[in-house]
Short mmCIF file of C-alpha atoms and ligand atoms in Angstrom, two decimals:
data_model
loop_
_atom_site.label_atom_id
_atom_site.label_comp_id
_atom_site.label_asym_id
_atom_site.label_seq_id
_atom_site.Cartn_x
_atom_site.Cartn_y
_atom_site.Cartn_z
CA MET A 11 -103.95 -55.39 -44.74
CA SER A 12 -100.82 -55.96 -42.80
CA ARG A 13 -100.54 -57.64 -39.52
CA SER A 14 -97.62 -58.13 -37.27
CA ALA A 15 -97.40 -60.54 -34.46
CA HIS A 16 -95.26 -59.98 -31.41
CA PRO A 17 -93.74 -62.91 -29.65
CA ALA A 18 -95.51 -63.15 -26.35
CA GLY A 19 -94.45 -64.42 -22.99
CA PRO A 20 -91.96 -63.40 -20.40
CA ARG A 21 -88.89 -64.60 -22.24
CA TYR A 22 -89.56 -62.08 -24.97
CA ALA A 23 -91.00 -59.38 -22.80
CA ASP A 24 -88.98 -57.11 -20.59
CA VAL A 25 -85.66 -58.36 -19.46
CA LEU A 26 -85.00 -57.56 -15.81
CA PRO A 27 -83.91 -53.93 -15.83
CA GLU A 28 -80.52 -53.40 -14.30
CA GLY A 29 -80.71 -52.30 -10.69
CA HIS A 30 -84.49 -52.23 -10.68
CA TYR A 31 -84.57 -54.32 -7.54
CA SER A 32 -82.03 -54.50 -4.80
CA ALA A 33 -80.60 -57.55 -3.08
CA PRO A 34 -82.98 -59.59 -0.93
CA PRO A 35 -83.42 -58.10 2.56
CA ALA A 36 -81.66 -59.90 5.40
CA ASP A 37 -84.97 -60.72 7.05
CA LEU A 38 -88.04 -61.20 4.87
CA ASN A 39 -90.32 -61.01 7.91
CA GLN A 40 -89.14 -57.56 8.93
CA LEU A 41 -91.55 -54.66 8.35
CA ASP A 42 -89.72 -51.44 7.49
CA GLN A 43 -91.13 -48.73 9.73
CA GLY A 44 -90.79 -46.00 7.15
CA VAL A 45 -93.04 -47.83 4.71
CA TRP A 46 -95.78 -49.23 6.97
CA ALA A 47 -98.51 -47.43 8.92
CA ARG A 48 -97.53 -46.62 12.48
CA THR A 49 -99.49 -49.28 14.36
CA VAL A 50 -98.50 -52.13 12.04
CA ALA A 51 -96.52 -54.91 13.76
CA ARG A 52 -96.08 -58.70 13.78
CA THR A 53 -97.38 -60.94 16.55
CA PRO A 54 -94.94 -63.38 18.18
CA GLU A 55 -96.66 -66.09 16.09
CA GLY A 56 -95.78 -64.13 12.96
CA ALA A 57 -99.01 -62.58 11.63
CA VAL A 58 -99.15 -58.89 10.74
CA THR A 59 -101.42 -56.70 12.87
CA VAL A 60 -102.73 -53.17 12.51
CA GLY A 61 -104.32 -51.26 15.37
CA GLY A 62 -103.86 -54.47 17.36
CA LEU A 63 -105.92 -56.57 14.93
CA ASP A 64 -104.57 -59.64 13.17
CA VAL A 65 -104.83 -59.62 9.35
CA GLN A 66 -106.11 -63.21 9.36
CA GLN A 67 -109.16 -62.16 11.37
CA LEU A 68 -109.54 -58.98 9.31
CA ALA A 69 -109.50 -61.02 6.10
CA GLU A 70 -112.07 -63.39 7.53
CA GLU A 71 -114.37 -60.58 8.56
CA PHE A 72 -113.98 -58.18 5.63
CA GLY A 73 -112.70 -60.38 2.81
CA THR A 74 -109.90 -59.67 0.35
CA PRO A 75 -108.81 -57.63 -1.42
CA ALA A 76 -109.37 -54.82 1.05
CA TYR A 77 -107.64 -51.62 2.12
CA PHE A 78 -106.94 -51.29 5.85
CA LEU A 79 -106.44 -47.74 7.04
CA ASP A 80 -104.75 -46.89 10.34
CA GLU A 81 -106.96 -44.12 11.70
CA ALA A 82 -104.56 -43.19 14.51
CA ASP A 83 -101.78 -42.74 11.97
CA PHE A 84 -104.01 -40.64 9.70
CA ARG A 85 -104.97 -38.34 12.57
CA ALA A 86 -101.36 -38.11 13.80
CA ARG A 87 -100.20 -37.05 10.35
CA CYS A 88 -102.95 -34.41 10.15
CA ARG A 89 -101.84 -33.02 13.50
CA ALA A 90 -98.17 -33.11 12.52
CA TRP A 91 -98.87 -31.00 9.42
CA ARG A 92 -101.22 -28.69 11.30
CA ASP A 93 -98.72 -28.14 14.15
CA ALA A 94 -95.74 -27.77 11.84
CA PHE A 95 -97.36 -24.97 9.85
CA GLY A 96 -98.98 -23.32 12.85
CA ALA A 97 -101.72 -20.76 13.21
CA ASP A 98 -100.44 -18.37 10.55
CA ALA A 99 -100.71 -20.93 7.74
CA ASP A 100 -103.36 -23.27 6.35
CA VAL A 101 -103.11 -26.96 5.53
CA PHE A 102 -105.50 -28.16 2.85
CA TYR A 103 -105.77 -31.94 2.49
CA ALA A 104 -105.98 -32.83 -1.22
CA GLY A 105 -109.19 -34.85 -1.33
CA LYS A 106 -108.34 -36.54 -4.61
CA ALA A 107 -105.77 -38.71 -2.82
CA PHE A 108 -108.59 -40.44 -0.93
CA LEU A 109 -111.92 -39.06 0.19
CA CYS A 110 -114.97 -40.41 1.98
CA ARG A 111 -117.20 -38.98 4.69
CA ALA A 112 -115.28 -40.51 7.60
CA VAL A 113 -112.06 -38.95 6.30
CA VAL A 114 -113.77 -35.56 5.97
CA ARG A 115 -114.86 -35.78 9.61
CA TRP A 116 -111.34 -36.66 10.75
CA LEU A 117 -109.95 -33.69 8.82
CA HIS A 118 -112.54 -31.40 10.33
CA GLU A 119 -111.78 -32.64 13.84
CA GLU A 120 -108.02 -32.29 13.34
CA GLY A 121 -108.32 -28.73 12.05
CA LEU A 122 -107.40 -29.23 8.40
CA ASN A 123 -109.00 -27.62 5.37
CA LEU A 124 -109.93 -29.52 2.24
CA ASP A 125 -109.23 -29.28 -1.50
CA VAL A 126 -111.84 -30.68 -3.85
CA CYS A 127 -111.79 -30.75 -7.64
CA SER A 128 -115.19 -32.04 -8.68
CA LEU A 129 -118.85 -31.89 -7.75
CA GLY A 130 -118.57 -35.42 -6.36
CA GLU A 131 -115.77 -34.45 -3.99
CA LEU A 132 -117.56 -31.22 -3.02
CA THR A 133 -120.77 -33.13 -2.30
CA THR A 134 -118.88 -35.64 -0.14
CA ALA A 135 -117.17 -32.85 1.81
CA LEU A 136 -120.40 -30.97 2.47
CA ALA A 137 -122.33 -34.15 3.28
CA ALA A 138 -119.84 -34.89 6.06
CA GLY A 139 -120.14 -31.43 7.52
CA MET A 140 -116.96 -29.71 6.37
CA PRO A 141 -117.71 -25.97 6.59
CA ALA A 142 -117.78 -24.55 3.07
CA GLU A 143 -115.40 -21.73 3.94
CA ARG A 144 -112.71 -24.34 4.68
CA ILE A 145 -113.05 -25.88 1.21
CA ALA A 146 -111.06 -24.86 -1.87
CA MET A 147 -112.31 -25.75 -5.33
CA HIS A 148 -109.76 -26.80 -7.95
CA GLY A 149 -109.86 -28.11 -11.49
CA ASN A 150 -108.79 -27.04 -14.97
CA ASN A 151 -112.26 -27.40 -16.48
CA LYS A 152 -114.87 -26.88 -13.80
CA SER A 153 -118.36 -27.16 -15.23
CA SER A 154 -120.91 -24.37 -14.89
CA GLU A 155 -122.75 -26.59 -12.45
CA GLU A 156 -119.63 -27.12 -10.35
CA ILE A 157 -118.88 -23.39 -10.30
CA HIS A 158 -122.46 -22.45 -9.48
CA ARG A 159 -122.66 -24.99 -6.67
CA ALA A 160 -119.30 -23.97 -5.19
CA VAL A 161 -120.22 -20.28 -5.16
CA GLU A 162 -123.71 -20.96 -3.85
CA GLU A 163 -122.38 -23.12 -1.00
CA GLY A 164 -119.84 -20.44 -0.16
CA VAL A 165 -116.54 -22.29 -0.62
CA GLY A 166 -113.60 -20.41 0.88
CA ARG A 167 -111.82 -20.08 -2.41
CA ILE A 168 -111.99 -21.10 -6.03
CA VAL A 169 -108.65 -21.56 -7.73
CA LEU A 170 -108.93 -20.05 -11.21
CA ASP A 171 -107.24 -21.97 -13.98
CA SER A 172 -108.04 -20.17 -17.27
CA PHE A 173 -109.33 -16.91 -18.72
CA GLN A 174 -112.68 -18.54 -19.53
CA GLU A 175 -113.03 -19.57 -15.93
CA ILE A 176 -112.44 -16.03 -14.65
CA ALA A 177 -115.49 -14.97 -16.64
CA ARG A 178 -117.54 -18.01 -15.58
CA VAL A 179 -116.88 -17.65 -11.87
CA ALA A 180 -117.45 -13.88 -12.02
CA HIS A 181 -120.73 -14.48 -13.81
CA ALA A 182 -121.91 -17.14 -11.33
CA ALA A 183 -121.00 -14.98 -8.34
CA ALA A 184 -122.71 -11.93 -9.80
CA ALA A 185 -125.84 -13.95 -10.57
CA LEU A 186 -125.92 -15.18 -6.97
CA GLY A 187 -125.23 -11.70 -5.61
CA LYS A 188 -121.97 -12.82 -4.03
CA ARG A 189 -118.33 -11.81 -3.99
CA GLN A 190 -116.24 -14.97 -4.43
CA ARG A 191 -112.75 -15.28 -3.00
CA VAL A 192 -110.38 -16.62 -5.65
CA GLN A 193 -106.75 -17.48 -6.21
CA ILE A 194 -105.07 -17.66 -9.60
CA ARG A 195 -103.15 -20.82 -10.36
CA VAL A 196 -99.90 -20.08 -12.12
CA THR A 197 -97.35 -22.33 -13.77
CA VAL A 198 -93.92 -21.29 -12.68
CA GLY A 199 -91.91 -23.32 -15.16
CA VAL A 200 -90.84 -25.88 -12.60
CA GLU A 201 -91.68 -29.52 -12.85
CA ALA A 202 -90.79 -31.70 -9.91
CA HIS A 203 -90.70 -35.47 -9.88
CA THR A 204 -89.38 -37.50 -7.03
CA HIS A 205 -85.69 -36.78 -6.66
CA GLU A 206 -85.26 -34.01 -9.17
CA PHE A 207 -86.97 -31.04 -10.68
CA ILE A 208 -86.68 -29.50 -14.07
CA ALA A 209 -87.02 -25.78 -14.64
CA THR A 210 -88.49 -25.31 -18.07
CA ALA A 211 -88.93 -22.16 -20.11
CA HIS A 212 -92.27 -23.29 -21.50
CA GLU A 213 -95.12 -24.53 -19.39
CA ASP A 214 -96.24 -27.38 -21.60
CA GLN A 215 -99.13 -28.68 -19.46
CA LYS A 216 -102.84 -28.19 -19.03
CA PHE A 217 -102.90 -26.60 -15.57
CA GLY A 218 -102.67 -22.96 -14.65
CA LEU A 219 -101.66 -19.75 -16.34
CA ALA A 220 -98.03 -19.21 -17.27
CA LEU A 221 -96.00 -16.58 -15.50
CA ALA A 222 -93.64 -16.43 -18.41
CA GLY A 223 -94.34 -14.78 -21.72
CA GLY A 224 -94.71 -11.41 -23.34
CA ALA A 225 -92.29 -8.58 -22.68
CA GLY A 226 -90.89 -10.03 -19.49
CA GLY A 227 -89.61 -13.18 -21.13
CA ALA A 228 -89.42 -16.55 -19.49
CA GLY A 229 -88.03 -17.62 -16.23
CA GLY A 230 -86.83 -14.59 -14.33
CA ALA A 231 -88.30 -13.19 -11.15
CA GLY A 232 -90.93 -10.67 -11.99
CA GLY A 233 -90.31 -11.43 -15.62
CA ALA A 234 -94.01 -11.78 -16.22
CA ALA A 235 -94.98 -8.33 -17.41
CA GLY A 236 -96.86 -9.67 -20.38
CA GLY A 237 -97.47 -13.22 -19.21
CA PRO A 238 -100.91 -14.82 -18.99
CA ALA A 239 -100.76 -14.87 -15.18
CA ALA A 240 -100.24 -11.11 -14.95
CA GLU A 241 -103.06 -10.60 -17.44
CA ALA A 242 -105.31 -12.84 -15.33
CA VAL A 243 -104.57 -10.67 -12.28
CA ARG A 244 -105.54 -7.56 -14.26
CA ARG A 245 -108.84 -9.09 -15.33
CA VAL A 246 -109.78 -10.45 -11.90
CA LEU A 247 -109.04 -7.12 -10.21
CA GLN A 248 -111.52 -5.44 -12.54
CA LEU A 249 -114.40 -7.74 -11.59
CA ASP A 250 -116.54 -6.69 -8.63
CA SER A 251 -117.86 -10.20 -8.01
CA LEU A 252 -114.36 -11.62 -7.49
CA GLU A 253 -111.99 -10.98 -4.59
CA LEU A 254 -108.43 -11.91 -5.51
CA VAL A 255 -106.79 -13.26 -2.36
CA GLY A 256 -103.66 -14.88 -3.69
CA ILE A 257 -101.55 -16.84 -6.12
CA HIS A 258 -101.43 -20.63 -6.28
CA SER A 259 -98.70 -22.92 -7.56
CA HIS A 260 -98.48 -26.73 -7.54
CA ILE A 261 -95.30 -28.11 -9.07
CA GLY A 262 -95.64 -31.87 -9.09
CA SER A 263 -95.83 -34.94 -6.92
CA GLN A 264 -93.76 -37.38 -4.87
CA ILE A 265 -91.16 -34.63 -4.30
CA PHE A 266 -88.34 -35.23 -1.81
CA ASP A 267 -86.59 -31.90 -1.53
CA THR A 268 -87.59 -28.27 -1.41
CA SER A 269 -85.44 -26.89 -4.24
CA GLY A 270 -88.38 -26.95 -6.65
CA PHE A 271 -90.51 -25.01 -4.14
CA GLU A 272 -87.68 -22.53 -3.80
CA VAL A 273 -87.80 -21.70 -7.50
CA ALA A 274 -91.62 -21.66 -7.44
CA ALA A 275 -91.76 -19.30 -4.45
CA HIS A 276 -89.16 -17.03 -6.04
CA ARG A 277 -91.25 -16.70 -9.18
CA VAL A 278 -94.62 -16.39 -7.41
CA VAL A 279 -93.22 -13.63 -5.20
CA GLY A 280 -91.97 -11.98 -8.38
CA LEU A 281 -95.57 -11.83 -9.55
CA LEU A 282 -96.76 -10.52 -6.15
CA ARG A 283 -94.23 -7.71 -6.44
CA GLN A 284 -95.36 -6.91 -9.95
CA VAL A 285 -98.99 -6.83 -8.81
CA ARG A 286 -98.08 -4.38 -6.06
CA ASP A 287 -96.11 -2.16 -8.46
CA GLU A 288 -98.79 -2.23 -11.14
CA HIS A 289 -101.99 -2.17 -9.09
CA GLY A 290 -100.93 -0.98 -5.66
CA VAL A 291 -102.24 -4.10 -3.91
CA GLU A 292 -100.41 -6.68 -1.87
CA LEU A 293 -102.15 -10.04 -2.24
CA PRO A 294 -102.54 -11.63 1.21
CA GLU A 295 -102.10 -15.36 0.36
CA ILE A 296 -99.64 -17.67 -1.34
CA ASP A 297 -100.35 -21.36 -1.85
CA LEU A 298 -97.42 -23.60 -2.74
CA GLY A 299 -99.53 -26.70 -3.44
CA GLY A 300 -98.81 -30.27 -2.46
CA GLY A 301 -96.66 -33.03 -3.84
CA LEU A 302 -94.54 -34.01 -0.85
CA GLY A 303 -93.19 -37.52 -1.20
CA ILE A 304 -93.67 -40.62 0.95
CA ALA A 305 -91.72 -43.84 1.34
CA TYR A 306 -93.01 -46.52 -1.02
CA THR A 307 -89.84 -48.53 -0.51
CA PRO A 308 -87.13 -48.45 2.20
CA ASP A 309 -84.94 -46.48 -0.26
CA ASP A 310 -87.26 -43.45 -0.08
CA ASP A 311 -86.47 -40.96 2.66
CA PRO A 312 -89.17 -38.28 3.00
CA SER A 313 -88.77 -35.24 5.25
CA GLU A 314 -90.88 -34.64 8.33
CA PRO A 315 -93.61 -31.96 8.16
CA GLN A 316 -91.56 -29.85 10.62
CA GLU A 317 -88.61 -29.67 8.25
CA ILE A 318 -90.81 -28.98 5.25
CA ALA A 319 -92.72 -26.25 7.06
CA LYS A 320 -89.53 -24.56 8.19
CA ALA A 321 -87.99 -24.73 4.72
CA LEU A 322 -91.08 -23.35 2.96
CA ARG A 323 -91.59 -20.62 5.53
CA ASP A 324 -87.94 -19.57 5.29
CA ILE A 325 -88.07 -19.48 1.52
CA VAL A 326 -91.24 -17.37 1.39
CA THR A 327 -90.03 -15.00 4.11
CA ARG A 328 -86.67 -14.49 2.42
CA GLU A 329 -88.22 -13.88 -0.99
CA CYS A 330 -90.79 -11.44 0.37
CA GLU A 331 -88.24 -9.50 2.39
CA GLY A 332 -86.09 -9.29 -0.70
CA ALA A 333 -89.04 -7.88 -2.63
CA GLY A 334 -90.10 -5.52 0.15
CA LEU A 335 -93.45 -7.28 0.58
CA THR A 336 -95.35 -8.15 3.74
CA VAL A 337 -95.10 -11.94 4.12
CA PRO A 338 -98.44 -13.37 2.92
CA ARG A 339 -100.36 -16.15 4.63
CA LEU A 340 -98.93 -19.46 3.42
CA SER A 341 -100.94 -22.53 2.55
CA VAL A 342 -99.96 -26.03 1.46
CA GLU A 343 -101.96 -28.96 0.09
CA PRO A 344 -100.55 -32.36 1.05
CA GLY A 345 -102.59 -35.36 -0.09
CA ARG A 346 -100.30 -38.35 -0.47
CA ALA A 347 -98.10 -37.31 2.49
CA ILE A 348 -101.07 -37.56 4.85
CA VAL A 349 -103.03 -40.59 3.66
CA GLY A 350 -100.51 -42.54 1.58
CA PRO A 351 -98.55 -44.23 4.38
CA THR A 352 -101.63 -44.93 6.51
CA ALA A 353 -103.08 -47.86 4.55
CA PHE A 354 -102.08 -51.21 3.10
CA THR A 355 -103.92 -53.48 0.70
CA LEU A 356 -104.48 -57.06 1.81
CA TYR A 357 -104.69 -59.72 -0.91
CA GLU A 358 -104.99 -63.49 -0.95
CA VAL A 359 -102.57 -65.48 -3.07
CA GLY A 360 -104.36 -67.56 -5.72
CA THR A 361 -101.57 -69.04 -7.83
CA VAL A 362 -97.80 -69.31 -7.63
CA LYS A 363 -96.08 -69.85 -10.99
CA PRO A 364 -92.28 -70.22 -11.03
CA LEU A 365 -90.60 -69.39 -14.35
CA ASP A 366 -87.26 -71.14 -14.24
CA GLY A 367 -84.32 -68.80 -14.16
CA LEU A 368 -86.51 -65.70 -14.25
CA ARG A 369 -88.84 -65.14 -11.35
CA THR A 370 -92.04 -66.41 -9.79
CA TYR A 371 -95.37 -64.93 -10.75
CA VAL A 372 -97.64 -64.64 -7.73
CA SER A 373 -101.28 -63.93 -8.62
CA VAL A 374 -103.50 -62.17 -6.09
CA ASP A 375 -107.24 -61.57 -6.01
CA GLY A 376 -107.07 -57.87 -7.01
CA GLY A 377 -104.73 -55.95 -9.29
CA MET A 378 -104.87 -52.92 -11.56
CA SER A 379 -108.50 -52.33 -10.56
CA ASP A 380 -107.48 -51.52 -6.96
CA ASN A 381 -103.97 -50.19 -7.65
CA ILE A 382 -103.37 -48.81 -11.11
CA ARG A 383 -100.28 -46.84 -10.14
CA THR A 384 -97.81 -49.56 -11.08
CA ALA A 385 -99.28 -49.89 -14.56
CA LEU A 386 -99.83 -46.15 -14.97
CA TYR A 387 -96.66 -44.66 -13.53
CA ASP A 388 -94.32 -47.61 -13.16
CA ALA A 389 -94.73 -46.99 -9.43
CA GLU A 390 -92.67 -49.07 -7.04
CA TYR A 391 -94.15 -50.92 -4.07
CA THR A 392 -92.98 -53.47 -1.58
CA VAL A 393 -94.94 -56.47 -0.35
CA ALA A 394 -94.84 -58.79 2.64
CA LEU A 395 -96.25 -62.18 3.50
CA ALA A 396 -98.72 -61.05 6.15
CA SER A 397 -100.63 -64.09 7.43
CA ARG A 398 -97.55 -65.78 8.88
CA ALA A 399 -93.81 -65.48 9.28
CA SER A 400 -91.56 -67.72 7.24
CA THR A 401 -88.03 -69.05 7.57
CA ALA A 402 -87.80 -69.96 3.87
CA GLY A 403 -85.24 -68.26 1.65
CA PRO A 404 -85.99 -65.36 -0.70
CA MET A 405 -87.72 -65.92 -4.03
CA LEU A 406 -87.63 -63.19 -6.69
CA SER A 407 -91.28 -62.56 -7.40
CA ARG A 408 -93.66 -60.41 -9.35
CA VAL A 409 -97.03 -59.85 -7.73
CA VAL A 410 -99.70 -59.65 -10.41
CA GLY A 411 -103.45 -59.23 -10.41
CA LYS A 412 -106.27 -61.25 -11.93
CA HIS A 413 -107.12 -58.97 -14.84
CA CYS A 414 -106.96 -59.80 -18.54
CA GLU A 415 -103.92 -57.67 -19.22
CA SER A 416 -100.26 -58.57 -18.97
CA GLY A 417 -99.48 -55.10 -17.59
CA ASP A 418 -101.63 -55.93 -14.57
CA ILE A 419 -98.75 -55.77 -12.13
CA VAL A 420 -99.03 -54.78 -8.48
CA VAL A 421 -95.40 -55.13 -7.40
CA ARG A 422 -92.91 -55.48 -10.24
CA ASP A 423 -89.97 -56.88 -8.30
CA ALA A 424 -90.19 -58.27 -4.81
CA PHE A 425 -88.59 -60.92 -2.68
CA LEU A 426 -91.08 -63.23 -1.00
CA PRO A 427 -90.42 -66.41 1.00
CA ALA A 428 -89.91 -69.42 -1.24
CA ASP A 429 -92.56 -71.42 0.63
CA LEU A 430 -95.30 -68.98 -0.43
CA ALA A 431 -98.50 -70.86 -1.24
CA PRO A 432 -102.08 -70.28 -2.36
CA GLY A 433 -104.16 -69.07 0.57
CA ASP A 434 -101.35 -66.96 2.06
CA LEU A 435 -102.17 -63.31 2.61
CA LEU A 436 -99.96 -60.61 1.10
CA ALA A 437 -99.96 -56.99 2.23
CA VAL A 438 -98.80 -54.11 0.04
CA PRO A 439 -98.03 -51.00 2.13
CA ALA A 440 -98.34 -47.28 1.29
CA THR A 441 -101.55 -47.71 -0.72
CA GLY A 442 -103.59 -45.04 1.09
CA ALA A 443 -103.27 -42.43 -1.67
CA TYR A 444 -104.39 -42.72 -5.28
CA CYS A 445 -105.34 -46.40 -5.02
CA ARG A 446 -108.97 -46.54 -3.87
CA SER A 447 -109.51 -43.08 -5.38
CA MET A 448 -108.32 -44.37 -8.77
CA ALA A 449 -109.93 -47.80 -8.43
CA ASN A 450 -111.98 -49.00 -11.37
CA ASN A 451 -114.29 -51.79 -12.49
CA TYR A 452 -112.08 -53.33 -15.19
CA ASN A 453 -113.33 -56.87 -15.89
CA HIS A 454 -116.32 -55.87 -13.76
CA ALA A 455 -114.16 -56.12 -10.67
CA LEU A 456 -115.89 -55.06 -7.48
CA ARG A 457 -114.01 -52.19 -5.88
CA PRO A 458 -112.63 -53.23 -2.48
CA PRO A 459 -113.74 -51.77 0.84
CA VAL A 460 -111.76 -49.38 3.00
CA VAL A 461 -111.70 -50.52 6.60
CA ALA A 462 -110.57 -48.09 9.29
CA VAL A 463 -108.74 -49.70 12.19
CA ARG A 464 -108.20 -48.00 15.52
CA ASP A 465 -107.43 -49.28 19.03
CA GLY A 466 -108.48 -52.85 18.41
CA ALA A 467 -111.67 -51.95 16.52
CA ALA A 468 -112.29 -52.13 12.78
CA ARG A 469 -115.11 -50.55 10.83
CA VAL A 470 -115.92 -50.26 7.16
CA ILE A 471 -115.82 -46.62 6.01
CA LEU A 472 -116.32 -47.42 2.33
CA ARG A 473 -118.03 -50.73 1.67
CA ARG A 474 -117.12 -53.30 -0.96
CA GLU A 475 -119.01 -52.99 -4.21
CA THR A 476 -121.45 -55.77 -4.94
CA GLU A 477 -122.72 -57.41 -8.10
CA GLU A 478 -125.95 -55.59 -7.38
CA ASP A 479 -124.12 -52.27 -7.55
CA LEU A 480 -122.82 -53.22 -10.99
CA LEU A 481 -126.20 -54.36 -12.26
CA ARG A 482 -127.91 -51.27 -10.89
CA LEU A 483 -125.91 -49.10 -13.28
CA ASP A 484 -126.58 -51.44 -16.18
CA VAL A 485 -130.09 -50.52 -17.22
CA GLY A 486 -130.38 -53.45 -19.61
C1 LIG B 6 -102.88 -33.40 -6.55
C2 LIG B 6 -102.77 -32.05 -5.96
C3 LIG B 6 -102.30 -31.90 -4.67
C4 LIG B 6 -101.85 -33.06 -3.82
O1 LIG B 6 -100.76 -33.72 -4.35
P1 LIG B 6 -100.03 -34.84 -3.44
O2 LIG B 6 -98.95 -35.35 -4.32
O3 LIG B 6 -101.06 -35.87 -3.12
O4 LIG B 6 -99.54 -34.14 -2.23
C5 LIG B 6 -102.26 -30.63 -4.13
N1 LIG B 6 -102.66 -29.56 -4.85
C6 LIG B 6 -103.12 -29.67 -6.11
C7 LIG B 6 -103.57 -28.46 -6.82
C8 LIG B 6 -103.20 -30.91 -6.71
O5 LIG B 6 -103.64 -31.02 -7.95
#
């Protein structure tokens, strides 16, 4: 048996990557407006407030760690997307970013539709009164139960992701005596990440059906004669219990420009044209998915919904005119771009450990159980001392959690005031998306609450887990 030991400790671990953090900001107390929820501010005494409420009082009332969500900001973002796309398009909020019944009600009131991708999300949506016809069901491996329930409830569309699923949904709809509206999810050979996208010949991922393949070859417009997507269209059109309403494409996440969507729309319209030529039908809908980026740090510069809507509409119109097609109804599915910027996580500092010549490790009372994105994706966040202002100089810090794992990092590189001390409150902005929804019980951590704040009032919309909750699942 062979064993190897790795030298442990920060001196042997990662060396500071070049350019991973920028110079300290001129004013550590300043809150960058692009990164924080709209109603976040500092009082003259120095404490951070949201919706007019001081984080010190919020921490006292709701404890830490906790997510505080700016309801006015959430609703404003819903309206901005809704207004930007207008009456001839649909905005589906991607529920996986963050979903609870209060959020469903806000979406309903603000006129948005909702994407779900599991029975749990569907149940939450229906329990909060979202009309089934405004729900779309996603997922690459929907169970028979999920499919049956979605069809039975009458969801507005099911997005088909495989040949097996075409048969399963057709079967469920037939058994229930229904005709189910469906879209086919295609992979267009575009992968977008943050500031760049890659157009690939092969769609090496689990989602969707490839446009490319067969006689048409990869990549070109309409070059899908023999591709799986074209074959899926053929099969769906033959099934009486399915109504094919459109083609769906989702190219990635945290995207900052529309060039990836341009390639995707070009290729999707190529398929629409082929469908018309082959079957004599013009499909009425095109869904370009979500993935629009937000500002996690002041370096990120996302576009406004107005600009995105105009760009996507122009692209689709141009492509369809070029192909001699009537412009289909457009839909988009922002998740992160709506909820991401609206919340911050509030933590209490437990320990401050300076490592000479390196940085200071600041331990907070949460970690990878409430925000796994740093560990999972090397995501970047910023952080601010929230319970008070400080005139101390900058201290290069790493904000870490309390879990038994050295990768338990919340903010890899941050400048915090050098007088930081146990008991101070830290706030990490832009944690509204994929933080609570990906939260876990590692080390039997209790998942934090989500507190909605609006006009000087705060209310829990998702309560903190308790030890009782943990023990209830453990049947002994
Ligand atoms: C995840 C997902 C979205 C939302 O992505 P965001 O990056 O949160 O905008 C939209 N559509 C589909 C199909 C998804 O899987």
